[in-house]
Amino acid sequence: MVVSLVALVGIQFIPANLNKQEVIPTSDIRHVYDIPDKVLNILETSCYDCHSNNTNYPWYSNIQPARMIMDHHVEEGKEELNFNEFKNYSDRRKKNKIKSIISQIEDGNMPIPSYALMHNDVRVSADDKKEVMKWFKTKLKD
Amino acid sequence: MKQFNLKLIAMAVVGGLLFTSCGNSSNPDNNGHHEHQEGMDHDHSTHQHGESTERNVTSNNGEQKGDLIPVLEKYFSMNAHLVSDDASSAAKSSEKMVTALKAFKGTGFTADEQTEVNEILESAIENAEHIAENAGEISHQREHLVALSTDMKDLIAIVGTSQKLYEDFCPMANNNEGAMWISNKEEIHNPYMGSKMPKCGKVNRVIE
């Protein structure tokens, strides 16, 4: 009991990463395509926390081990797909990314269910998911 | 971006759809659109290429700008594992394919070709890594195989090949959107459908 308490206090000192960049870079996906406001809004609310250089940190992110898990998600998410860097991807990769976006949403893998569970605000309704996928599908035809 | 050097690729579309343009190396539109030219029900195994076409094909196949065999070997064994629904062996082959892709070096590319090759390799490595990391999810592996196969096709078009290869197409793959893959065998072994429908598909093009 005492040991786990000490451990819990101890891990609070693990340094956290900070993924913050308020200015939207010129390489952001909104500078590649003309994205409908609604779709962009959904992306920013429900995807950008892990797939951009700007995370909107919830209150519990100040507590370990929550932050460690979150940092890990952000790191992996950005490596896989960074909407802030979308313009820098080759056309071939842009197409790959869009295909993966569609199938990940379609299969219910994104947004990560546990993350959506913790954040009411990032949960995406089935209709909104359809709208996002529909828009991305139009980009595959370009 | 689709300015491929057709000197390096030789095509024989089943049914002779494109025989007239095969020898025409100045037609940039010649590449990458064949698999959509369907509407014919051919049995590829009975199809014979005309002598003159063969010769034409050979003469168009002068130079190779790199050795894709190490890459393709891994790609073929990965596909063979996917045909038998063996996701974990497919992942292992794909991991080796990543290594082979990273080691690939070509020579004599034009600046445009080099840019294209770099982009293809970057994409192919990413796709192969996904296949390697998804030993537990064969549908996800097959999803990335769609893109990886396009990467391979485009890479072969630029680099050339010393092997006779087949561009196969299955209209049912990729959630019925259809998908192609490259094979070194004339018989169909479908990596997308696996044991459900291993023979689904047809040869769309012969690459040599």
PDB file of C-alpha atoms in Angstrom, chain A residues 23-141:
ATOM      1  CA  VAL A  23      -0.281  29.112 -35.112  1.00  0.00           C
ATOM      2  CA  ILE A  24      -1.678  26.942 -37.891  1.00  0.00           C
ATOM      3  CA  PRO A  25       1.207  26.252 -40.248  1.00  0.00           C
ATOM      4  CA  THR A  26       0.987  26.897 -43.986  1.00  0.00           C
ATOM      5  CA  SER A  27       1.495  23.183 -44.575  1.00  0.00           C
ATOM      6  CA  ASP A  28      -1.805  22.358 -42.878  1.00  0.00           C
ATOM      7  CA  ILE A  29      -4.375  20.316 -44.805  1.00  0.00           C
ATOM      8  CA  ARG A  30      -6.679  23.364 -44.981  1.00  0.00           C
ATOM      9  CA  HIS A  31      -4.118  24.962 -47.267  1.00  0.00           C
ATOM     10  CA  VAL A  32      -4.136  21.927 -49.541  1.00  0.00           C
ATOM     11  CA  TYR A  33      -7.860  21.472 -50.022  1.00  0.00           C
ATOM     12  CA  ASP A  34     -10.894  23.631 -49.665  1.00  0.00           C
ATOM     13  CA  ILE A  35     -12.398  21.826 -46.687  1.00  0.00           C
ATOM     14  CA  PRO A  36     -16.026  22.454 -45.721  1.00  0.00           C
ATOM     15  CA  ASP A  37     -16.193  24.186 -42.326  1.00  0.00           C
ATOM     16  CA  LYS A  38     -18.096  21.363 -40.751  1.00  0.00           C
ATOM     17  CA  VAL A  39     -15.579  18.720 -41.785  1.00  0.00           C
ATOM     18  CA  LEU A  40     -12.648  20.862 -40.706  1.00  0.00           C
ATOM     19  CA  ASN A  41     -14.347  21.505 -37.410  1.00  0.00           C
ATOM     20  CA  ILE A  42     -14.740  17.781 -36.779  1.00  0.00           C
ATOM     21  CA  LEU A  43     -11.118  17.138 -37.703  1.00  0.00           C
ATOM     22  CA  GLU A  44      -9.915  19.876 -35.369  1.00  0.00           C
ATOM     23  CA  THR A  45     -12.080  18.749 -32.491  1.00  0.00           C
ATOM     24  CA  SER A  46     -11.731  15.009 -32.795  1.00  0.00           C
ATOM     25  CA  CYS A  47      -8.476  14.329 -34.647  1.00  0.00           C
ATOM     26  CA  TYR A  48      -6.048  17.190 -34.114  1.00  0.00           C
ATOM     27  CA  ASP A  49      -5.251  16.293 -30.505  1.00  0.00           C
ATOM     28  CA  CYS A  50      -3.096  13.451 -31.771  1.00  0.00           C
ATOM     29  CA  HIS A  51      -2.762  14.256 -35.458  1.00  0.00           C
ATOM     30  CA  SER A  52      -1.389  17.791 -35.368  1.00  0.00           C
ATOM     31  CA  ASN A  53       1.234  19.842 -33.541  1.00  0.00           C
ATOM     32  CA  ASN A  54      -1.364  21.261 -31.222  1.00  0.00           C
ATOM     33  CA  THR A  55      -2.979  19.153 -28.528  1.00  0.00           C
ATOM     34  CA  ASN A  56      -5.872  20.414 -26.495  1.00  0.00           C
ATOM     35  CA  TYR A  57      -4.922  18.986 -23.098  1.00  0.00           C
ATOM     36  CA  PRO A  58      -7.688  17.882 -20.747  1.00  0.00           C
ATOM     37  CA  TRP A  59      -7.416  18.444 -16.977  1.00  0.00           C
ATOM     38  CA  TYR A  60      -6.320  14.892 -16.216  1.00  0.00           C
ATOM     39  CA  SER A  61      -3.371  15.246 -18.549  1.00  0.00           C
ATOM     40  CA  ASN A  62      -1.591  16.886 -15.614  1.00  0.00           C
ATOM     41  CA  ILE A  63      -1.714  13.623 -13.741  1.00  0.00           C
ATOM     42  CA  GLN A  64       0.505  10.614 -14.326  1.00  0.00           C
ATOM     43  CA  PRO A  65       0.200   8.002 -15.709  1.00  0.00           C
ATOM     44  CA  ALA A  66      -2.534   9.618 -17.835  1.00  0.00           C
ATOM     45  CA  ARG A  67      -0.035  11.980 -19.385  1.00  0.00           C
ATOM     46  CA  MET A  68       2.355   9.198 -20.322  1.00  0.00           C
ATOM     47  CA  ILE A  69      -0.388   7.364 -22.169  1.00  0.00           C
ATOM     48  CA  MET A  70      -1.451  10.548 -23.854  1.00  0.00           C
ATOM     49  CA  ASP A  71       2.082  11.532 -24.864  1.00  0.00           C
ATOM     50  CA  HIS A  72       2.480   8.121 -26.397  1.00  0.00           C
ATOM     51  CA  HIS A  73      -0.748   8.473 -28.387  1.00  0.00           C
ATOM     52  CA  VAL A  74       0.249  11.910 -29.612  1.00  0.00           C
ATOM     53  CA  GLU A  75       3.691  10.743 -30.646  1.00  0.00           C
ATOM     54  CA  GLU A  76       2.363   7.757 -32.549  1.00  0.00           C
ATOM     55  CA  GLY A  77      -0.557   9.649 -33.991  1.00  0.00           C
ATOM     56  CA  LYS A  78       1.592  12.427 -35.387  1.00  0.00           C
ATOM     57  CA  GLU A  79       4.028  10.013 -36.905  1.00  0.00           C
ATOM     58  CA  GLU A  80       1.232   8.225 -38.677  1.00  0.00           C
ATOM     59  CA  LEU A  81      -0.624  11.286 -39.856  1.00  0.00           C
ATOM     60  CA  ASN A  82      -0.039  14.954 -39.136  1.00  0.00           C
ATOM     61  CA  PHE A  83      -2.695  17.262 -40.564  1.00  0.00           C
ATOM     62  CA  ASN A  84      -0.356  20.195 -39.938  1.00  0.00           C
ATOM     63  CA  GLU A  85       2.169  18.611 -42.300  1.00  0.00           C
ATOM     64  CA  PHE A  86      -0.235  17.393 -44.937  1.00  0.00           C
ATOM     65  CA  LYS A  87       1.045  19.701 -47.654  1.00  0.00           C
ATOM     66  CA  ASN A  88       4.517  18.230 -47.274  1.00  0.00           C
ATOM     67  CA  TYR A  89       3.390  14.710 -48.110  1.00  0.00           C
ATOM     68  CA  SER A  90       3.906  13.591 -51.703  1.00  0.00           C
ATOM     69  CA  ASP A  91       0.744  13.131 -53.783  1.00  0.00           C
ATOM     70  CA  ARG A  92       1.205   9.396 -53.449  1.00  0.00           C
ATOM     71  CA  ARG A  93       1.354   9.604 -49.682  1.00  0.00           C
ATOM     72  CA  LYS A  94      -1.553  12.037 -49.493  1.00  0.00           C
ATOM     73  CA  LYS A  95      -3.634   9.436 -51.285  1.00  0.00           C
ATOM     74  CA  ASN A  96      -2.416   6.678 -48.948  1.00  0.00           C
ATOM     75  CA  LYS A  97      -3.239   8.824 -45.929  1.00  0.00           C
ATOM     76  CA  ILE A  98      -6.725   9.638 -47.159  1.00  0.00           C
ATOM     77  CA  LYS A  99      -7.447   5.974 -47.855  1.00  0.00           C
ATOM     78  CA  SER A 100      -6.311   5.096 -44.346  1.00  0.00           C
ATOM     79  CA  ILE A 101      -8.353   7.909 -42.807  1.00  0.00           C
ATOM     80  CA  ILE A 102     -11.480   6.581 -44.496  1.00  0.00           C
ATOM     81  CA  SER A 103     -10.906   2.960 -43.527  1.00  0.00           C
ATOM     82  CA  GLN A 104      -9.896   3.778 -39.950  1.00  0.00           C
ATOM     83  CA  ILE A 105     -13.096   5.750 -39.423  1.00  0.00           C
ATOM     84  CA  GLU A 106     -15.149   3.156 -41.259  1.00  0.00           C
ATOM     85  CA  ASP A 107     -13.797   0.325 -39.104  1.00  0.00           C
ATOM     86  CA  GLY A 108     -14.444   2.281 -35.910  1.00  0.00           C
ATOM     87  CA  ASN A 109     -10.737   2.411 -35.009  1.00  0.00           C
ATOM     88  CA  MET A 110     -10.667   6.192 -35.032  1.00  0.00           C
ATOM     89  CA  PRO A 111     -11.117   8.212 -32.956  1.00  0.00           C
ATOM     90  CA  ILE A 112      -9.622   5.689 -30.530  1.00  0.00           C
ATOM     91  CA  PRO A 113     -12.639   4.408 -28.560  1.00  0.00           C
ATOM     92  CA  SER A 114     -10.974   4.814 -25.127  1.00  0.00           C
ATOM     93  CA  TYR A 115     -10.075   8.401 -25.975  1.00  0.00           C
ATOM     94  CA  ALA A 116     -13.612   9.155 -27.114  1.00  0.00           C
ATOM     95  CA  LEU A 117     -14.858   7.628 -23.895  1.00  0.00           C
ATOM     96  CA  MET A 118     -12.862  10.102 -21.825  1.00  0.00           C
ATOM     97  CA  HIS A 119     -13.849  13.121 -23.924  1.00  0.00           C
ATOM     98  CA  ASN A 120     -17.486  13.704 -24.615  1.00  0.00           C
ATOM     99  CA  ASP A 121     -16.603  16.543 -26.921  1.00  0.00           C
ATOM    100  CA  VAL A 122     -14.469  14.517 -29.327  1.00  0.00           C
ATOM    101  CA  ARG A 123     -16.996  11.791 -29.912  1.00  0.00           C
ATOM    102  CA  VAL A 124     -18.228  11.870 -33.498  1.00  0.00           C
ATOM    103  CA  SER A 125     -21.772  10.919 -34.396  1.00  0.00           C
ATOM    104  CA  ALA A 126     -22.355   8.315 -37.084  1.00  0.00           C
ATOM    105  CA  ASP A 127     -23.728  10.984 -39.411  1.00  0.00           C
ATOM    106  CA  ASP A 128     -20.727  13.212 -38.911  1.00  0.00           C
ATOM    107  CA  LYS A 129     -18.407  10.294 -39.578  1.00  0.00           C
ATOM    108  CA  LYS A 130     -20.237   9.658 -42.821  1.00  0.00           C
ATOM    109  CA  GLU A 131     -19.867  13.270 -43.801  1.00  0.00           C
ATOM    110  CA  VAL A 132     -16.135  13.259 -43.106  1.00  0.00           C
ATOM    111  CA  MET A 133     -15.622  10.027 -45.048  1.00  0.00           C
ATOM    112  CA  LYS A 134     -17.734  11.288 -47.919  1.00  0.00           C
ATOM    113  CA  TRP A 135     -15.643  14.409 -48.218  1.00  0.00           C
ATOM    114  CA  PHE A 136     -12.356  12.503 -48.087  1.00  0.00           C
ATOM    115  CA  LYS A 137     -13.633  10.132 -50.765  1.00  0.00           C
ATOM    116  CA  THR A 138     -14.110  13.078 -53.130  1.00  0.00           C
ATOM    117  CA  LYS A 139     -10.408  13.859 -52.654  1.00  0.00           C
ATOM    118  CA  LEU A 140      -9.416  10.393 -53.812  1.00  0.00           C
ATOM    119  CA  LYS A 141     -11.004  11.090 -57.157  1.00  0.00           C
TER     120      LYS A 141
END
